[in-house]
PDB file of C-alpha atoms and ligand atoms in Angstrom:
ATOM      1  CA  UNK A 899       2.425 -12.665  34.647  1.00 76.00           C
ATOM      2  CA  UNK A 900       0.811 -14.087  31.482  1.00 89.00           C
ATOM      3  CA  UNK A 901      -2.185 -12.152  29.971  1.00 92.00           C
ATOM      4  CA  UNK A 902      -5.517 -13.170  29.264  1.00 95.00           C
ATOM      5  CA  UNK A 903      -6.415 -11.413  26.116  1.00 97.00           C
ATOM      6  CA  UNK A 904      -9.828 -11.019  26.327  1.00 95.00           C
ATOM      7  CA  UNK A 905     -12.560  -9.586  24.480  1.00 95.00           C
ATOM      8  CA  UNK A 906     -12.162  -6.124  26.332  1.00 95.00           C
ATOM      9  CA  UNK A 907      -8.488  -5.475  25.677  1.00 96.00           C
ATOM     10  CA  UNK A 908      -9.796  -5.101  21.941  1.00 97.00           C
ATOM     11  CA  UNK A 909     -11.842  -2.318  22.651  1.00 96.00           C
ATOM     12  CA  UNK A 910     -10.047  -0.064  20.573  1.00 97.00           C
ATOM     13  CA  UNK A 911     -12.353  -1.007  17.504  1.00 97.00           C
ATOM     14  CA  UNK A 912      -9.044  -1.083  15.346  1.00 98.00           C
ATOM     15  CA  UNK A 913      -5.300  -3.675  15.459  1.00 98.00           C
ATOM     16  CA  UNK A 914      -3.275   0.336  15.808  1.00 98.00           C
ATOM     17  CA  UNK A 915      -5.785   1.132  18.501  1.00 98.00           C
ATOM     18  CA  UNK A 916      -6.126  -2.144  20.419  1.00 98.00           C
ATOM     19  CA  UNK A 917      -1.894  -2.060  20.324  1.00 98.00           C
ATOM     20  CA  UNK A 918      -1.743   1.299  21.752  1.00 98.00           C
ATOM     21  CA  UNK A 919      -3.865   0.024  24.881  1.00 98.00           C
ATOM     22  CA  UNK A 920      -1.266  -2.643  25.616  1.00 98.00           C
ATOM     23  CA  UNK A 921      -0.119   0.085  27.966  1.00 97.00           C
ATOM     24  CA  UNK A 922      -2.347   0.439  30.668  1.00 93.00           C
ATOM     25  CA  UNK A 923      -3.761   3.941  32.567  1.00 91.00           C
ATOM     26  CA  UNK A 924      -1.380   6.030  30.011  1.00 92.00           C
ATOM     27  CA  UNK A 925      -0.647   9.312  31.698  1.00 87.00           C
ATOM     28  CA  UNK A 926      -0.538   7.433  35.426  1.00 89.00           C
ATOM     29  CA  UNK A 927       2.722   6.860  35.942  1.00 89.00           C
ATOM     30  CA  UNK A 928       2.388   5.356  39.411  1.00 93.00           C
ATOM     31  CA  UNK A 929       0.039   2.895  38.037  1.00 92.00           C
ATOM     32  CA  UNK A 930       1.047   2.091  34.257  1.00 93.00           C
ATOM     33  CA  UNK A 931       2.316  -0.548  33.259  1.00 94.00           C
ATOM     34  CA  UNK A 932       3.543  -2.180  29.525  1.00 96.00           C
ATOM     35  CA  UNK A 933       1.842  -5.562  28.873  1.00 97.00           C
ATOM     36  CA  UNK A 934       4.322  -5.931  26.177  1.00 97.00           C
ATOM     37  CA  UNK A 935       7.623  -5.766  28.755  1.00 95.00           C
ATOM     38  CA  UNK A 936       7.330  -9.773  28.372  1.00 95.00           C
ATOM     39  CA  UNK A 937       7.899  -9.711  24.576  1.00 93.00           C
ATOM     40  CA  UNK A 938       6.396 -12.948  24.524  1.00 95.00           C
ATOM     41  CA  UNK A 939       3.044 -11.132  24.921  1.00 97.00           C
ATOM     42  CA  UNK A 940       3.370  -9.593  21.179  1.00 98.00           C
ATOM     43  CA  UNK A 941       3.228 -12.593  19.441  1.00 98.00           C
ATOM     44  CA  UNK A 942       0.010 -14.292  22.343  1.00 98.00           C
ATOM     45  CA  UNK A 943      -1.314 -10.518  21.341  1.00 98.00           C
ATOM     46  CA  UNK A 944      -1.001 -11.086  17.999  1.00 98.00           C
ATOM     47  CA  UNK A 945      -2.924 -14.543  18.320  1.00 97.00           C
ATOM     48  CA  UNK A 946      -6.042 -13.505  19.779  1.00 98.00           C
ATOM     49  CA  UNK A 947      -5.999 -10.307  17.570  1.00 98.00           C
ATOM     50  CA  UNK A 948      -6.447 -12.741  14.430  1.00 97.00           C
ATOM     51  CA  UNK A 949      -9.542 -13.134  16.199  1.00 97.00           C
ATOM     52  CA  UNK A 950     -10.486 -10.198  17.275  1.00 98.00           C
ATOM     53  CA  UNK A 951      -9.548  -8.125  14.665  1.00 97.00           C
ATOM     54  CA  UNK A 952     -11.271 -10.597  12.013  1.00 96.00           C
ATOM     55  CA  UNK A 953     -12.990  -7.932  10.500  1.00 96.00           C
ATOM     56  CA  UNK A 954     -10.363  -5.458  10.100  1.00 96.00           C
ATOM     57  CA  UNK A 955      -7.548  -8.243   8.882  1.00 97.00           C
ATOM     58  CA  UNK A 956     -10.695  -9.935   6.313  1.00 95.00           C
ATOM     59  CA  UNK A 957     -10.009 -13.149   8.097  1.00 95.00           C
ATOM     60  CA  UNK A 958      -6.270 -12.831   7.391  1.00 96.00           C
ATOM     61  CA  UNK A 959      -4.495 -14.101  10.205  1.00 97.00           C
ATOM     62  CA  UNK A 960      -1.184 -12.654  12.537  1.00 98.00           C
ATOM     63  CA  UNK A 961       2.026 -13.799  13.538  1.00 97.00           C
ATOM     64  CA  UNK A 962       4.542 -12.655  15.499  1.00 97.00           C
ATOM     65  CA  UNK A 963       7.838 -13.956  14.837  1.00 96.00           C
ATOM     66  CA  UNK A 964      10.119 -12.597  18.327  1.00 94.00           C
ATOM     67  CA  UNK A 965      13.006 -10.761  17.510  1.00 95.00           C
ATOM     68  CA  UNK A 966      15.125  -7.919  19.848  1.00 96.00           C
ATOM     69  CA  UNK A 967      14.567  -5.880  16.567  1.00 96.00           C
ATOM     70  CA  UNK A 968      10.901  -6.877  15.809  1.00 96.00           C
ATOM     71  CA  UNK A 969       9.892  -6.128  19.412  1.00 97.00           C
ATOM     72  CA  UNK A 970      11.569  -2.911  19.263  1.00 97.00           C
ATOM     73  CA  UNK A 971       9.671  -2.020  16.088  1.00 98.00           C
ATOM     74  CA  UNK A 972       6.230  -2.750  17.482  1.00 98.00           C
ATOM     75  CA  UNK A 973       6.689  -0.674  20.217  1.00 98.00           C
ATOM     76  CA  UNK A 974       8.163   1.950  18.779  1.00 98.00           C
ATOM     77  CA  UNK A 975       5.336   2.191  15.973  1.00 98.00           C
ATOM     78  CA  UNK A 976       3.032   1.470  19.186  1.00 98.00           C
ATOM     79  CA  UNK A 977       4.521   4.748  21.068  1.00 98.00           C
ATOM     80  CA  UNK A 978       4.100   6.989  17.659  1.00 98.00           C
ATOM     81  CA  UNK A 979       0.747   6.092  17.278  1.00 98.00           C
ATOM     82  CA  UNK A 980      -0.878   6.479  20.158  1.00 98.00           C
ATOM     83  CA  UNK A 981       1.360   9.854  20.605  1.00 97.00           C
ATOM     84  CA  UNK A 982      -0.563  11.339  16.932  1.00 98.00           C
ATOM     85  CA  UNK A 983      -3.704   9.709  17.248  1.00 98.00           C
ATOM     86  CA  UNK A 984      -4.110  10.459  20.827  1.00 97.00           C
ATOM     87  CA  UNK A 985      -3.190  14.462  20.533  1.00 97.00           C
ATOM     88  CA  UNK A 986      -5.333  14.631  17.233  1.00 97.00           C
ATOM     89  CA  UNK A 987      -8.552  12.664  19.326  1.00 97.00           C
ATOM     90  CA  UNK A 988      -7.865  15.536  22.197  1.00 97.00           C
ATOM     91  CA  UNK A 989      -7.206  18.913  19.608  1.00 97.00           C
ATOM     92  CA  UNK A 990      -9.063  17.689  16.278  1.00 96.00           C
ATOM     93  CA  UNK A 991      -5.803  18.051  14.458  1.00 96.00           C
ATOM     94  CA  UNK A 992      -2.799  16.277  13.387  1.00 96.00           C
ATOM     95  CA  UNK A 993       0.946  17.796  13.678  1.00 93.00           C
ATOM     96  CA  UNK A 994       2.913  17.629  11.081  1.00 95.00           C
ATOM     97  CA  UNK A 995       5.342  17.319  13.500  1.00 95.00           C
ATOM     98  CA  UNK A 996       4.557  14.283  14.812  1.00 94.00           C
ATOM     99  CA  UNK A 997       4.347  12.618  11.934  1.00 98.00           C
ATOM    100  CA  UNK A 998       7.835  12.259  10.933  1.00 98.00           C
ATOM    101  CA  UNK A 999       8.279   9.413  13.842  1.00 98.00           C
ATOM    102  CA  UNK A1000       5.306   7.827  12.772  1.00 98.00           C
ATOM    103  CA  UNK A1001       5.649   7.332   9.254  1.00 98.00           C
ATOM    104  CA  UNK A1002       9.792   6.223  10.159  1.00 98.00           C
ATOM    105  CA  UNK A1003       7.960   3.788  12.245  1.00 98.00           C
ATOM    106  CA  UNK A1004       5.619   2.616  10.435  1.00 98.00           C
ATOM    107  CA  UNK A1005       8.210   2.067   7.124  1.00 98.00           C
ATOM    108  CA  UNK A1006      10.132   0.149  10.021  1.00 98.00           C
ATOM    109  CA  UNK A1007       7.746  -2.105  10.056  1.00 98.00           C
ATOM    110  CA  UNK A1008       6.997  -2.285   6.734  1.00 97.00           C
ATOM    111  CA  UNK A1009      10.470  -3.227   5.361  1.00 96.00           C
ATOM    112  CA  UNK A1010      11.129  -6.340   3.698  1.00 92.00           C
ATOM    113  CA  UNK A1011       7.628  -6.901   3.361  1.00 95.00           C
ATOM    114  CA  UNK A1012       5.971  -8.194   0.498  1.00 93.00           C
ATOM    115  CA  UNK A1013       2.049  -8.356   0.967  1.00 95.00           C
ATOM    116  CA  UNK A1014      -0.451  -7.512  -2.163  1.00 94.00           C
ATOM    117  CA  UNK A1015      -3.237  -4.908  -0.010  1.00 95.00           C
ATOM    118  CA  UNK A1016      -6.298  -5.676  -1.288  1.00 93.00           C
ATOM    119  CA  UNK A1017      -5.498  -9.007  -3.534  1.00 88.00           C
ATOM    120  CA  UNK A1018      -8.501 -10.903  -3.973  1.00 86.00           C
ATOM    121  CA  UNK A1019     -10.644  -8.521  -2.436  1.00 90.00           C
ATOM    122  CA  UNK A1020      -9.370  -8.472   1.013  1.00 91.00           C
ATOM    123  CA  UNK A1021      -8.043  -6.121   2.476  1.00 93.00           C
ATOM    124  CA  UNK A1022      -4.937  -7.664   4.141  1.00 95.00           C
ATOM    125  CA  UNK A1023      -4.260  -9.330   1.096  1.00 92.00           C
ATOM    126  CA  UNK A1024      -3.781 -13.600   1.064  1.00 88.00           C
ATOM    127  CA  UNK A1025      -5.542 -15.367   3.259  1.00 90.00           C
ATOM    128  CA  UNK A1026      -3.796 -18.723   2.693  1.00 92.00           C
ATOM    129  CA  UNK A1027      -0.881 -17.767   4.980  1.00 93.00           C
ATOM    130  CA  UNK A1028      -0.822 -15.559   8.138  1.00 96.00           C
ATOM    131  CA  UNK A1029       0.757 -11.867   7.911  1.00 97.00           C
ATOM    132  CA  UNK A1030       3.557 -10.582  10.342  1.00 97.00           C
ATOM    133  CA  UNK A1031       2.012  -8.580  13.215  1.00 98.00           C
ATOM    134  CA  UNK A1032       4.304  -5.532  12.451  1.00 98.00           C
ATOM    135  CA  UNK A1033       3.174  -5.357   9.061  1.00 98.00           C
ATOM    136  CA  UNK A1034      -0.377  -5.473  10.145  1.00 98.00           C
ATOM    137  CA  UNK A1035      -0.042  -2.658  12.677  1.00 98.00           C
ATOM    138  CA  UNK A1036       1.478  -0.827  10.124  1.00 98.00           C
ATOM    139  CA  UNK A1037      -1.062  -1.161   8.010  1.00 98.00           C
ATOM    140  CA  UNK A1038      -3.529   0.025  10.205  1.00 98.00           C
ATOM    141  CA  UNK A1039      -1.521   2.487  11.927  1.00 98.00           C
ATOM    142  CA  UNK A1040      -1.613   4.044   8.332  1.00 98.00           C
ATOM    143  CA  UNK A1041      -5.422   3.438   7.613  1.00 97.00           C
ATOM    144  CA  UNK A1042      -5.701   5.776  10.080  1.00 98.00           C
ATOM    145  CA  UNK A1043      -4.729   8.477   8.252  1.00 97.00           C
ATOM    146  CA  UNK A1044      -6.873   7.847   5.046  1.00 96.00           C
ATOM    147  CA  UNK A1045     -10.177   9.623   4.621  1.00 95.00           C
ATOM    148  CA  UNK A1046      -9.985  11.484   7.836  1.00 94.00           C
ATOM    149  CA  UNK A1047     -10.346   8.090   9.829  1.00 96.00           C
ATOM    150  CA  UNK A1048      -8.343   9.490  12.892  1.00 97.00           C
ATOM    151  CA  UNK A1049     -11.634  11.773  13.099  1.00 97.00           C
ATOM    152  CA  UNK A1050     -13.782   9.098  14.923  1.00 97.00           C
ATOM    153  CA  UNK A1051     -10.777   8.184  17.923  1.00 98.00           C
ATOM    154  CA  UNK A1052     -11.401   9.181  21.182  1.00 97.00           C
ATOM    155  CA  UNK A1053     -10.277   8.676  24.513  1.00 97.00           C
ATOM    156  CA  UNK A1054     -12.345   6.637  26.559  1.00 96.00           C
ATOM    157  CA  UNK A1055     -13.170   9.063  29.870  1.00 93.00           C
ATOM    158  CA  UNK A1056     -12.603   5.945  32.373  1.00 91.00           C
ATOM    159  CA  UNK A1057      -9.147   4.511  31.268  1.00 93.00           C
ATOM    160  CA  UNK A1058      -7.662   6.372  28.864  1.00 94.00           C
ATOM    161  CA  UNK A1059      -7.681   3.789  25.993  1.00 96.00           C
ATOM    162  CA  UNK A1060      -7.567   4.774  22.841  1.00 98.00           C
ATOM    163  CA  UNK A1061     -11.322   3.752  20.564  1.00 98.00           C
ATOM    164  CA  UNK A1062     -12.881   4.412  17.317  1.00 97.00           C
ATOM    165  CA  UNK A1063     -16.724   5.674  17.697  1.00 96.00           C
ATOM    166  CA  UNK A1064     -17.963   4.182  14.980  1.00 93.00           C
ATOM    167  CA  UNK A1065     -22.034   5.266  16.487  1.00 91.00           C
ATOM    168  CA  UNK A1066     -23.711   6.882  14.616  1.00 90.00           C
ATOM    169  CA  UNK A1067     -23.987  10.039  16.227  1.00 91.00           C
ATOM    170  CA  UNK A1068     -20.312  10.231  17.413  1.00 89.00           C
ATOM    171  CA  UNK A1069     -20.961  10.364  21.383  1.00 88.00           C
ATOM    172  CA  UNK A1070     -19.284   7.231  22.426  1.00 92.00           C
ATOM    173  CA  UNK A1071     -17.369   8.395  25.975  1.00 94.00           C
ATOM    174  CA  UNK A1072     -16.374   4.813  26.863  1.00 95.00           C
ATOM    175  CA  UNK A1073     -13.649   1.968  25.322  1.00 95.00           C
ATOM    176  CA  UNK A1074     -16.098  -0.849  26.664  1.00 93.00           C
ATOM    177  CA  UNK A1075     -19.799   0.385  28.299  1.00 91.00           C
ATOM    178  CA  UNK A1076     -19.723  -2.888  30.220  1.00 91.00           C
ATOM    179  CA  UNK A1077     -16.307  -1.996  32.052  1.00 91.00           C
ATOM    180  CA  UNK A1078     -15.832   2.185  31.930  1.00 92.00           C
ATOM    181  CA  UNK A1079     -19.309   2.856  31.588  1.00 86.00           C
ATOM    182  CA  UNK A1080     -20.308   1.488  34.370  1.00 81.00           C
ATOM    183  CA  UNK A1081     -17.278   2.107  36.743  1.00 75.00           C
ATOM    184  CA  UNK A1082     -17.886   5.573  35.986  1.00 70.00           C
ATOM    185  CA  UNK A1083     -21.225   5.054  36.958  1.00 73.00           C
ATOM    186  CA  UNK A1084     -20.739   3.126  40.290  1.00 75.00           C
ATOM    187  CA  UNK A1085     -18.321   6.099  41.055  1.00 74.00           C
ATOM    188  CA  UNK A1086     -20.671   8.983  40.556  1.00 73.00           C
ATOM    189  CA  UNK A1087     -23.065   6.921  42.344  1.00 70.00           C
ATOM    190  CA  UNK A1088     -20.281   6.765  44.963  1.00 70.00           C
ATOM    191  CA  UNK A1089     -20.263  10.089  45.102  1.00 75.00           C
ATOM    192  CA  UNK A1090     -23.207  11.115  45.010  1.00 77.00           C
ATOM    193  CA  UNK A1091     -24.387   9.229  48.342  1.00 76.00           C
ATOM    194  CA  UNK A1092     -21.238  10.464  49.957  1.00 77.00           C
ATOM    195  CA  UNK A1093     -22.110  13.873  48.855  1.00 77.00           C
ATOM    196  CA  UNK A1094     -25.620  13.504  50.750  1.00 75.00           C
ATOM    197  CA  UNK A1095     -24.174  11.894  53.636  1.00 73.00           C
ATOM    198  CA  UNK A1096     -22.102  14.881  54.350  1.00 73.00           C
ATOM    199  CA  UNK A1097     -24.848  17.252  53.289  1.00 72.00           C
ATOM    200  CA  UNK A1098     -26.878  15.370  55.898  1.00 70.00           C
ATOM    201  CA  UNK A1099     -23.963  15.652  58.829  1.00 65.00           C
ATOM    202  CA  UNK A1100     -24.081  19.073  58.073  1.00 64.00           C
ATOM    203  CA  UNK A1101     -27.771  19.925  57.920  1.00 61.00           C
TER     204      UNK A1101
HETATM  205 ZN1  LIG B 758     -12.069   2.523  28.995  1.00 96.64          ZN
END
């Protein structure tokens, strides 16, 4: 099945976050699923990301260029991060441990690359060709880590996707208000009429 890559699936407020929210209900197993088993997602991923991710990138734009070995690279620089940045959202801490993997995969995905950070101001360097996607995501795998960044992820209480709260007073509980927000509403709601009903049966 192809994937629309809309608006919502970048609700992870950074390119590391949004990629670790290519797998869907994490921690579900009966209902997860890998949007990135059709490799040819990664590079239509990459695409809309340019977009997306405008800010982030400075306008830079992605490619993904499908290799067995590229695939592999995103995914396993995909797995790493969400496995850091979702423990440190949950314990406010980083392990050491875990960073071994991560940094492995990250230099994975930064070798052979040759981009200038920061030339002319922007922060994914040139603008006047597009960057490979697994140099990106390394990139902002690793931004993560700078200035206490992984501080402001959290784990959005609906669907388990990985966000930065960038509010102002740090009490963002949902990826996407529109979508979790208010499916946690309608279930409360849900619940709270079916907790009357039976109150009322039983009164
Ligand atoms: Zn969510």
């Amino acid at each position: 099945m192809v994937v629309s890559w809309l608006k919502h699936r970048f609700s992870g407020g950074l390119l590391a976050l949004d990629t670790t929210n290519t797998v869907v209900l994490r921690g579900d197993p009966a209902n997860s699923f890998d949007r990135f088993e059709d490799a040819a997602e990664i590079a239509r991923f990459a695409e809309a990301a340019s977009g997306f991710r405008s800010t982030e990138l400075g306008a830079r734009g992605l490619f993904f260029q499908h290799s067995a070995a590229a695939a592999r690279q995103v995914v396993a620089l995909r797995e790493a991060a969400d496995g850091l940045f979702r423990e440190a959202a949950a314990d406010g801490e980083i392990q050491t441990g875990r960073l071994p993997e991560f940094l492995r995969a990250s230099a994975a995905c930064l070798d052979e690359s040759a981009e200038r950070l920061g030339a002319g101001g922007m922060p994914f360097g040139d603008l006047s060709r597009p960057m490979r996607f697994e140099v990106a995501l390394a990139v902002s795998a690793l931004s993560l880590l700078a200035d206490d960044a992984w501080r402001k992820v959290r784990i959005c209480r609906n669907c388990r996707w990985l966000f930065l709260d960038r509010s102002r007073n740090a009490s963002r509980l949902w990826c996407d208000m529109s979508v979790c927000g208010n499916r946690h509403k309608a279930k409360r709601h849900y619940e709270r009429r079916r907790q009357a009903a039976r109150e009322a049966v039983h009164a």
